[in-house]
């Protein structure tokens, strides 16, 4: 019996490997949505392959820019820039706006910009609709690119901000002008003012960001993040 099971397992493995090779080699045609090697469609509903495809886009700037070009993001591609200080810019874009306006345009790695489009459409705006019945019109950020170490220390490793691979979000302004700020509203309690909604919205935004960014740090993490959400596409994986 055990022997039979081993054979069956081997057969299944061979079939899976054959199918994978067939898809990769183009012998088996599957819809782009189910093809792990197809370019990510940033407008499509995220699924179990989205994270894998997004990590490929991060390594393929040209493919990434093509994918960004299919979205509503307004951006321009920037030339690579070397740096003697480990602050090189590779495959970066300058983002002017998306469906939301930003407090200022910013430089971002294409992977960060791609993650943003997924986050905005599938986490940020749905959260605003759920909690307030309207959309976010404007996002206030504290910047993306800064040639510095983590926490601005004089030694230690470079921050993801040093390569424009991180963005710090401070506040969200709804279509009706209501402002929800991380600093003032994270700990807001419910009551007649309804500020509890803002706190619940911010937690939803933080949790939603964790679906698309590699690292998400907010006020729950430490004092340094009491006034913003740090989102980055670096090598680590954290959601706090
Ligand atoms: Zn940051």
CSV table of C-alpha atoms and ligand atoms in Angstrom, one decimal:
chain,number,residue,atom,x,y,z
A,1,UNK,CA,0.0,0.0,0.0
A,2,UNK,CA,2.7,2.4,1.0
A,3,UNK,CA,4.6,1.5,-2.2
A,4,UNK,CA,1.5,2.3,-4.3
A,5,UNK,CA,1.1,5.6,-2.6
A,6,UNK,CA,4.7,6.5,-3.3
A,7,UNK,CA,4.1,5.7,-7.0
A,8,UNK,CA,1.0,7.8,-7.1
A,9,UNK,CA,2.8,10.7,-5.4
A,10,UNK,CA,5.6,10.4,-8.0
A,11,UNK,CA,3.1,10.4,-10.8
A,12,UNK,CA,1.3,13.5,-9.5
A,13,UNK,CA,4.6,15.3,-9.1
A,14,UNK,CA,5.7,14.4,-12.6
A,15,UNK,CA,2.3,15.6,-14.0
A,16,UNK,CA,2.6,18.9,-12.1
A,17,UNK,CA,6.2,19.4,-13.3
A,18,UNK,CA,5.1,18.6,-16.9
A,19,UNK,CA,2.2,21.0,-16.7
A,20,UNK,CA,4.5,23.8,-15.3
A,21,UNK,CA,7.1,23.2,-18.0
A,22,UNK,CA,4.3,23.1,-20.6
A,23,UNK,CA,3.0,26.5,-19.5
A,24,UNK,CA,6.4,28.0,-19.2
A,25,UNK,CA,7.4,26.7,-22.7
A,26,UNK,CA,4.2,28.0,-24.2
A,27,UNK,CA,3.0,24.4,-25.1
A,28,UNK,CA,0.0,24.8,-22.8
A,29,UNK,CA,-1.9,28.1,-23.2
A,30,UNK,CA,-3.6,29.3,-20.0
A,31,UNK,CA,-5.4,32.6,-19.5
A,32,UNK,CA,-2.9,35.3,-18.5
A,33,UNK,CA,-4.7,35.5,-15.2
A,34,UNK,CA,-3.7,31.9,-14.3
A,35,UNK,CA,-0.3,32.0,-16.0
A,36,UNK,CA,2.3,32.7,-13.3
A,37,UNK,CA,4.7,33.9,-16.1
A,38,UNK,CA,2.3,36.4,-17.6
A,39,UNK,CA,2.8,40.1,-16.7
A,40,UNK,CA,0.7,41.2,-13.8
A,41,UNK,CA,-2.4,43.2,-14.8
A,42,UNK,CA,-2.6,45.8,-12.1
A,43,UNK,CA,-6.2,46.6,-12.9
A,44,UNK,CA,-7.4,43.0,-12.3
A,45,UNK,CA,-8.9,41.7,-9.0
A,46,UNK,CA,-5.9,40.5,-6.9
A,47,UNK,CA,-5.7,36.7,-6.5
A,48,UNK,CA,-3.2,34.1,-5.2
A,49,UNK,CA,-0.7,34.9,-8.0
A,50,UNK,CA,-0.7,38.6,-7.5
A,51,UNK,CA,2.1,38.7,-4.9
A,52,UNK,CA,4.3,36.4,-7.0
A,53,UNK,CA,3.8,38.5,-10.2
A,54,UNK,CA,4.3,41.7,-8.3
A,55,UNK,CA,7.7,40.5,-7.0
A,56,UNK,CA,8.6,39.7,-10.7
A,57,UNK,CA,7.6,43.2,-11.7
A,58,UNK,CA,10.0,44.6,-9.1
A,59,UNK,CA,12.9,42.8,-10.8
A,60,UNK,CA,11.8,43.8,-14.4
A,61,UNK,CA,11.5,47.6,-14.7
A,62,UNK,CA,10.5,47.6,-18.3
A,63,UNK,CA,7.7,45.1,-17.7
A,64,UNK,CA,6.8,47.1,-14.6
A,65,UNK,CA,6.5,50.4,-16.4
A,66,UNK,CA,4.4,48.7,-19.1
A,67,UNK,CA,2.0,47.4,-16.4
A,68,UNK,CA,1.9,50.8,-14.7
A,69,UNK,CA,1.1,52.4,-18.1
A,70,UNK,CA,-2.2,50.4,-18.2
A,71,UNK,CA,-3.4,52.0,-15.0
A,72,UNK,CA,-4.7,55.4,-14.2
A,73,UNK,CA,-1.4,56.4,-12.6
A,74,UNK,CA,0.2,59.5,-14.1
A,75,UNK,CA,3.9,59.0,-14.0
A,76,UNK,CA,7.1,59.6,-16.0
A,77,UNK,CA,10.0,57.1,-16.2
A,78,UNK,CA,13.3,58.5,-14.8
A,79,UNK,CA,16.8,57.5,-15.9
A,80,UNK,CA,18.8,55.3,-13.5
A,81,UNK,CA,21.2,57.2,-11.2
A,82,UNK,CA,24.4,55.9,-9.7
A,83,UNK,CA,25.4,56.8,-6.2
A,84,UNK,CA,28.6,56.5,-4.1
A,85,UNK,CA,26.5,56.4,-1.0
A,86,UNK,CA,24.3,53.3,-1.6
A,87,UNK,CA,21.5,55.6,-2.7
A,88,UNK,CA,21.3,54.6,-6.3
A,89,UNK,CA,18.0,54.9,-8.2
A,90,UNK,CA,17.1,52.0,-10.5
A,91,UNK,CA,14.0,51.7,-12.6
A,92,UNK,CA,12.3,54.6,-10.8
A,93,UNK,CA,9.4,56.7,-11.9
A,94,UNK,CA,8.1,60.1,-10.9
A,95,UNK,CA,4.5,59.8,-9.8
A,96,UNK,CA,2.3,62.9,-10.3
A,97,UNK,CA,-1.1,61.5,-9.3
A,98,UNK,CA,-3.4,58.5,-9.5
A,99,UNK,CA,-7.1,58.5,-9.0
A,100,UNK,CA,-6.1,60.3,-5.8
A,101,UNK,CA,-4.1,63.5,-5.7
A,102,UNK,CA,-0.9,63.5,-3.7
A,103,UNK,CA,0.3,66.4,-1.4
A,104,UNK,CA,3.3,66.4,-3.8
A,105,UNK,CA,4.6,64.3,-6.6
A,106,UNK,CA,7.2,61.8,-5.6
A,107,UNK,CA,10.0,59.5,-7.0
A,108,UNK,CA,9.4,55.7,-6.5
A,109,UNK,CA,10.7,52.4,-7.6
A,110,UNK,CA,8.4,51.0,-10.2
A,111,UNK,CA,7.6,48.1,-7.7
A,112,UNK,CA,6.5,50.6,-5.1
A,113,UNK,CA,4.3,52.5,-7.6
A,114,UNK,CA,2.8,49.2,-8.8
A,115,UNK,CA,2.0,48.1,-5.2
A,116,UNK,CA,0.5,51.5,-4.7
A,117,UNK,CA,-2.0,51.1,-7.5
A,118,UNK,CA,-3.1,47.7,-6.1
A,119,UNK,CA,-3.3,49.1,-2.6
A,120,UNK,CA,-5.3,52.2,-3.7
A,121,UNK,CA,-7.9,50.3,-5.7
A,122,UNK,CA,-8.2,47.2,-3.5
A,123,UNK,CA,-7.6,48.4,0.0
A,124,UNK,CA,-7.6,52.1,0.5
A,125,UNK,CA,-10.8,53.1,-1.5
A,126,UNK,CA,-12.8,50.1,-0.4
A,127,UNK,CA,-12.0,51.0,3.2
A,128,UNK,CA,-13.1,54.6,2.6
A,129,UNK,CA,-16.4,53.4,1.1
A,130,UNK,CA,-17.0,50.9,4.0
A,131,UNK,CA,-16.4,53.4,6.7
A,132,UNK,CA,-17.5,56.7,5.2
A,133,UNK,CA,-19.5,55.9,2.1
A,134,UNK,CA,-17.2,58.0,-0.1
A,135,UNK,CA,-13.7,57.9,-1.7
A,136,UNK,CA,-10.3,59.2,-0.7
A,137,UNK,CA,-9.6,62.3,-2.9
A,138,UNK,CA,-6.1,63.2,-1.6
A,139,UNK,CA,-3.2,61.5,0.2
A,140,UNK,CA,-0.7,63.5,2.3
A,141,UNK,CA,2.7,61.8,2.4
A,142,UNK,CA,6.0,62.7,4.1
A,143,UNK,CA,8.1,61.6,1.2
A,144,UNK,CA,9.7,58.6,-0.5
A,145,UNK,CA,13.3,59.3,-1.5
A,146,UNK,CA,15.8,60.2,1.2
A,147,UNK,CA,19.5,59.1,1.1
A,148,UNK,CA,19.7,58.0,4.7
A,149,UNK,CA,20.0,55.1,7.1
A,150,UNK,CA,17.1,53.5,9.0
A,151,UNK,CA,15.8,56.1,11.5
A,152,UNK,CA,18.4,58.6,10.1
A,153,UNK,CA,21.1,56.9,12.3
A,154,UNK,CA,24.7,57.7,11.4
A,155,UNK,CA,25.5,53.9,11.1
A,156,UNK,CA,23.6,50.8,10.3
A,157,UNK,CA,21.8,49.7,7.2
A,158,UNK,CA,20.4,52.0,4.6
A,159,UNK,CA,16.7,52.7,4.8
A,160,UNK,CA,14.4,51.6,1.9
A,161,UNK,CA,13.9,55.3,1.5
A,162,UNK,CA,17.5,55.6,0.2
A,163,UNK,CA,16.4,53.9,-3.0
A,164,UNK,CA,12.9,55.4,-3.2
A,165,UNK,CA,11.5,52.0,-2.3
A,166,UNK,CA,9.4,53.3,0.6
A,167,UNK,CA,6.6,55.9,1.2
A,168,UNK,CA,5.4,57.4,4.4
A,169,UNK,CA,1.7,58.2,4.6
A,170,UNK,CA,0.5,60.8,7.0
A,171,UNK,CA,-3.2,61.5,6.2
A,172,UNK,CA,-6.1,60.8,3.9
A,173,UNK,CA,-8.6,63.5,2.8
A,174,UNK,CA,-12.0,62.2,1.8
A,175,UNK,CA,-14.1,63.6,-1.1
A,176,UNK,CA,-16.1,65.8,1.3
A,177,UNK,CA,-12.9,67.3,2.7
A,178,UNK,CA,-12.8,65.3,5.9
A,179,UNK,CA,-9.2,64.7,6.9
A,180,UNK,CA,-8.1,61.5,8.6
A,181,UNK,CA,-4.6,61.8,10.0
A,182,UNK,CA,-2.5,59.0,11.5
A,183,UNK,CA,-1.2,61.3,14.3
A,184,UNK,CA,-4.6,62.6,15.5
A,185,UNK,CA,-7.0,59.9,14.6
A,186,UNK,CA,-5.2,56.6,15.2
A,187,UNK,CA,-6.2,56.6,18.9
A,188,UNK,CA,-9.5,58.5,18.4
A,189,UNK,CA,-12.4,57.0,20.5
A,190,UNK,CA,-16.0,56.7,19.3
A,191,UNK,CA,-18.7,59.0,20.6
A,192,UNK,CA,-20.9,61.7,19.2
A,193,UNK,CA,-18.2,63.0,17.0
A,194,UNK,CA,-17.9,59.6,15.4
A,195,UNK,CA,-14.1,59.7,15.5
A,196,UNK,CA,-14.1,56.0,16.2
A,197,UNK,CA,-14.8,55.6,12.5
A,198,UNK,CA,-11.5,57.3,11.7
A,199,UNK,CA,-9.5,55.0,13.9
A,200,UNK,CA,-11.3,51.9,12.5
A,201,UNK,CA,-10.6,53.2,8.9
A,202,UNK,CA,-6.9,53.7,9.7
A,203,UNK,CA,-6.6,50.2,11.0
A,204,UNK,CA,-8.3,48.8,7.9
A,205,UNK,CA,-5.9,50.9,5.7
A,206,UNK,CA,-2.9,49.5,7.6
A,207,UNK,CA,-4.1,45.9,7.4
A,208,UNK,CA,-5.0,46.4,3.7
A,209,UNK,CA,-1.6,47.8,2.9
A,210,UNK,CA,-0.1,44.5,4.3
A,211,UNK,CA,-1.6,42.7,1.4
A,212,UNK,CA,0.5,44.5,-1.1
A,213,UNK,CA,3.6,46.0,0.5
A,214,UNK,CA,6.4,43.9,2.0
A,215,UNK,CA,6.8,46.1,5.1
A,216,UNK,CA,4.0,48.1,6.8
A,217,UNK,CA,4.8,50.0,10.1
A,218,UNK,CA,2.5,52.3,12.0
A,219,UNK,CA,1.8,53.7,15.4
A,220,UNK,CA,1.4,50.1,16.8
A,221,UNK,CA,5.1,49.5,15.9
A,222,UNK,CA,6.9,52.3,17.8
A,223,UNK,CA,7.0,55.9,18.7
A,224,UNK,CA,8.9,56.9,15.5
A,225,UNK,CA,5.8,55.9,13.5
A,226,UNK,CA,3.2,57.6,15.6
A,227,UNK,CA,2.4,60.1,12.8
A,228,UNK,CA,2.7,57.9,9.7
A,229,UNK,CA,2.4,54.5,8.0
A,230,UNK,CA,5.7,53.5,6.5
A,231,UNK,CA,5.2,51.2,3.5
A,232,UNK,CA,8.1,49.6,1.6
A,233,UNK,CA,9.0,47.0,-0.9
A,234,UNK,CA,12.2,45.8,0.6
A,235,UNK,CA,13.5,42.3,1.5
A,236,UNK,CA,11.8,42.1,4.9
A,237,UNK,CA,8.2,41.2,5.6
A,238,UNK,CA,6.5,42.9,8.5
A,239,UNK,CA,2.9,44.2,9.3
A,240,UNK,CA,2.6,46.1,12.5
B,1,LIG,ZN1,9.4,55.5,6.1
